[in-house]
Short mmCIF file of C-alpha atoms in Angstrom, two decimals:
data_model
loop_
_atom_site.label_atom_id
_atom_site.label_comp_id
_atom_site.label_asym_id
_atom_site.label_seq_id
_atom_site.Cartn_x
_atom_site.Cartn_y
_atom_site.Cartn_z
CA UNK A 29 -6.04 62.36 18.92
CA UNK A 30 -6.01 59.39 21.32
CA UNK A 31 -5.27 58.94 24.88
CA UNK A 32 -4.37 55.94 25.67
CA UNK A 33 -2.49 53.97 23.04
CA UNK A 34 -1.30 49.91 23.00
CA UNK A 35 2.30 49.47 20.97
CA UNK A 36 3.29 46.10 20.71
CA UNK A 37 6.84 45.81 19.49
CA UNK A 38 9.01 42.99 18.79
CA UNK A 39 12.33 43.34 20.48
CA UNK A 40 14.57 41.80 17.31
CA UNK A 41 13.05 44.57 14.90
CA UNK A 42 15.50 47.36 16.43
CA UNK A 43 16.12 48.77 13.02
CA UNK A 44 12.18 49.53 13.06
CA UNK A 45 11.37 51.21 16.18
CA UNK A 46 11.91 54.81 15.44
CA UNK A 47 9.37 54.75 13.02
CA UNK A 48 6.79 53.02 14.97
CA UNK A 49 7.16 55.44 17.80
CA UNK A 50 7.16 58.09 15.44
CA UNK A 51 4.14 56.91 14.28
CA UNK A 52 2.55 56.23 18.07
CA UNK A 53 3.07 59.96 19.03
CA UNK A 54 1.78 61.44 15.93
CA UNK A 55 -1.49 60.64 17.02
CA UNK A 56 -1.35 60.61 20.44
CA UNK A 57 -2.94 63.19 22.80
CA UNK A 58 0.09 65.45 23.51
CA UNK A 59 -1.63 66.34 26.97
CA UNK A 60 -2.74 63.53 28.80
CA UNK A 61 -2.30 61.19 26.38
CA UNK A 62 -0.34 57.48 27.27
CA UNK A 63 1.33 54.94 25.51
CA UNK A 64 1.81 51.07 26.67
CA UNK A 65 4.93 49.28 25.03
CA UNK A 66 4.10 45.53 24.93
CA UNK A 67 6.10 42.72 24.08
CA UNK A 68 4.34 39.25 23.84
CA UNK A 69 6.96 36.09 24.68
CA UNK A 70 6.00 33.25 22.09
CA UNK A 71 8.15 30.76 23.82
CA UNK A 72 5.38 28.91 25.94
CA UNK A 73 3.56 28.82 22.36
CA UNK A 74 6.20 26.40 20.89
CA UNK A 75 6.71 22.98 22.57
CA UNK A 76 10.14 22.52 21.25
CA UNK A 77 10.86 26.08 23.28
CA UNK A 78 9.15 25.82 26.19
CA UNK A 79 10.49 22.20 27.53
CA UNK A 80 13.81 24.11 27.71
CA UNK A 81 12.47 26.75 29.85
CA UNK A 82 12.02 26.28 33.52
CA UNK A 83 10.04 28.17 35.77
CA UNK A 84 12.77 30.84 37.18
CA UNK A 85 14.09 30.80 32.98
CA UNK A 86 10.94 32.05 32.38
CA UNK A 87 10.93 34.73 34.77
CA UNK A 88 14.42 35.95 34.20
CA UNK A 89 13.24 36.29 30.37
CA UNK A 90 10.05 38.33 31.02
CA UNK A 91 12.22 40.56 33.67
CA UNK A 92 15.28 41.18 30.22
CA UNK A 93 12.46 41.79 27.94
CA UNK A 94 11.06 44.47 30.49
CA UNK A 95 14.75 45.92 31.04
CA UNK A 96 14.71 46.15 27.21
CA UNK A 97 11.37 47.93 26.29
CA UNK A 98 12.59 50.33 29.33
CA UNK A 99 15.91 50.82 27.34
CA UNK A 100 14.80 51.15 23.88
CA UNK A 101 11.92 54.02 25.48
CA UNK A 102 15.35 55.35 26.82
CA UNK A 103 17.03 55.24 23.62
CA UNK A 104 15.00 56.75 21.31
CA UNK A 105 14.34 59.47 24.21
CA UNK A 106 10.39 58.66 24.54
CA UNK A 107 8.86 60.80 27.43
CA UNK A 108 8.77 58.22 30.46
CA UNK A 109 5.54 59.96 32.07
CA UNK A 110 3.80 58.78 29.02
CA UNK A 111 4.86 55.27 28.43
CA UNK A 112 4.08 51.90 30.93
CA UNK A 113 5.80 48.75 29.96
CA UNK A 114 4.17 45.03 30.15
CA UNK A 115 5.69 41.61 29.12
CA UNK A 116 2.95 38.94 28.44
CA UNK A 117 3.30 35.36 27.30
CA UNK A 118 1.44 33.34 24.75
CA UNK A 119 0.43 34.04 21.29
CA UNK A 120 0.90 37.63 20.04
CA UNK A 121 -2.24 38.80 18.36
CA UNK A 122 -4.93 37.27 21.41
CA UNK A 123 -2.46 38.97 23.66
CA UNK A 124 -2.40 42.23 21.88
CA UNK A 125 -6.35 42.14 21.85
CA UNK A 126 -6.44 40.60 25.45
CA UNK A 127 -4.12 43.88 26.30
CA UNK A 128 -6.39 46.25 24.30
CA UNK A 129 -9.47 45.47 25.96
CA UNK A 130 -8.01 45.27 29.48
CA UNK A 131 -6.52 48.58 29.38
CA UNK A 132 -9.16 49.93 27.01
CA UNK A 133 -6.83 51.34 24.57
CA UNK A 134 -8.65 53.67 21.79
CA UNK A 135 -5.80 52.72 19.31
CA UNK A 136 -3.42 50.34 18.29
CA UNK A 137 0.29 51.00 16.46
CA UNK A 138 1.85 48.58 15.15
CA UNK A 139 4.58 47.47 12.77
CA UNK A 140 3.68 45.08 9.98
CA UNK A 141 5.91 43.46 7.04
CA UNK A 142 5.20 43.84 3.02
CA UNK A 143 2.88 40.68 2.67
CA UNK A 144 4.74 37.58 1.18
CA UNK A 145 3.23 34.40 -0.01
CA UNK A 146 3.40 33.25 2.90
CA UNK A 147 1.33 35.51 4.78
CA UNK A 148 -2.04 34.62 1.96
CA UNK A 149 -1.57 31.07 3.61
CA UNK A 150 -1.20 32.40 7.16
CA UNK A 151 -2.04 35.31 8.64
CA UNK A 152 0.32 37.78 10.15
CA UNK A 153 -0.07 38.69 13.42
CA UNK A 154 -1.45 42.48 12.23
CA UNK A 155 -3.78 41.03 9.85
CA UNK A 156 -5.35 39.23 13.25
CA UNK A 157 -5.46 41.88 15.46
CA UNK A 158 -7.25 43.97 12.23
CA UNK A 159 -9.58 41.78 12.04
CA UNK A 160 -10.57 41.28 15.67
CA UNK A 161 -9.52 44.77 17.27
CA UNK A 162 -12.87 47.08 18.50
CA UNK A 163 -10.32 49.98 18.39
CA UNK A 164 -8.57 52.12 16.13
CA UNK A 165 -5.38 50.64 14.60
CA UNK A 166 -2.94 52.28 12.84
CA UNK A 167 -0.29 49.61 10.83
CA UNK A 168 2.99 51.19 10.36
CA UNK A 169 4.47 49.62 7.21
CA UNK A 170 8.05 48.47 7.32
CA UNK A 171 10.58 46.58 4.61
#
């Protein structure tokens, strides 16, 4: 089992969450085992987005996106001496791996879509992090 896992979770795929936690704690380390919720804000990413952001915008949006990783842990009733909360800006899957290696996570859960068309043009952001993760990653498969 692992110790210390990395869960990046999109805050708009609510419907999704129970079973990526459900997935996160089936192989984590029941006894000393962590788990870091993550959230990556893409707005700095886009141009169009970010002009309409100021400075104190910015930080009022990573403080909500903190308040609402803390209540979805709350929620779904996830243990909070396990879990740790961050907020990071800029493009999701070098953020998720930044994350990984900074807090030396030994596994990754994620959600990920069916693949589209689309995504055999452009990568999703879980075929990325697959491909450039040193750890193990689990990919919980949603609809």
């Amino acid at each position: 089992m692992f110790k210390n896992i990395l869960v990046p979770i999109h805050l708009e795929y609510k419907k999704n969450h129970k079973k990526l936690f459900e997935g996160a704690f089936n192989v984590l380390n029941k006894e000393n085992g962590k788990i870091t919720l993550f959230n990556v804000n893409e707005n700095s990413v886009h141009p169009e987005i970010d002009i309409m952001f100021d400075e104190n915008q910015q930080i009022e949006y990573e403080l909500n996106a903190l308040k609402e990783l803390k209540e979805i842990a709350a929620n779904y009733s996830l243990p909070m001496g396990k879990i740790s909360f961050i907020v990071k800006d800029g493009v999701a899957h070098q953020e998720i791996l930044k994350q990984a290696e900074k807090m030396k996570a030994d596994a990754i859960v994620m959600m990920a879509t069916k693949p589209g068309v689309s995504s055999y043009f452009i990568s999703s952001t879980a075929e990325r992090v697959v491909r450039h993760t040193d750890c193990s990653i689990f990919i919980i498969r949603l609809k």
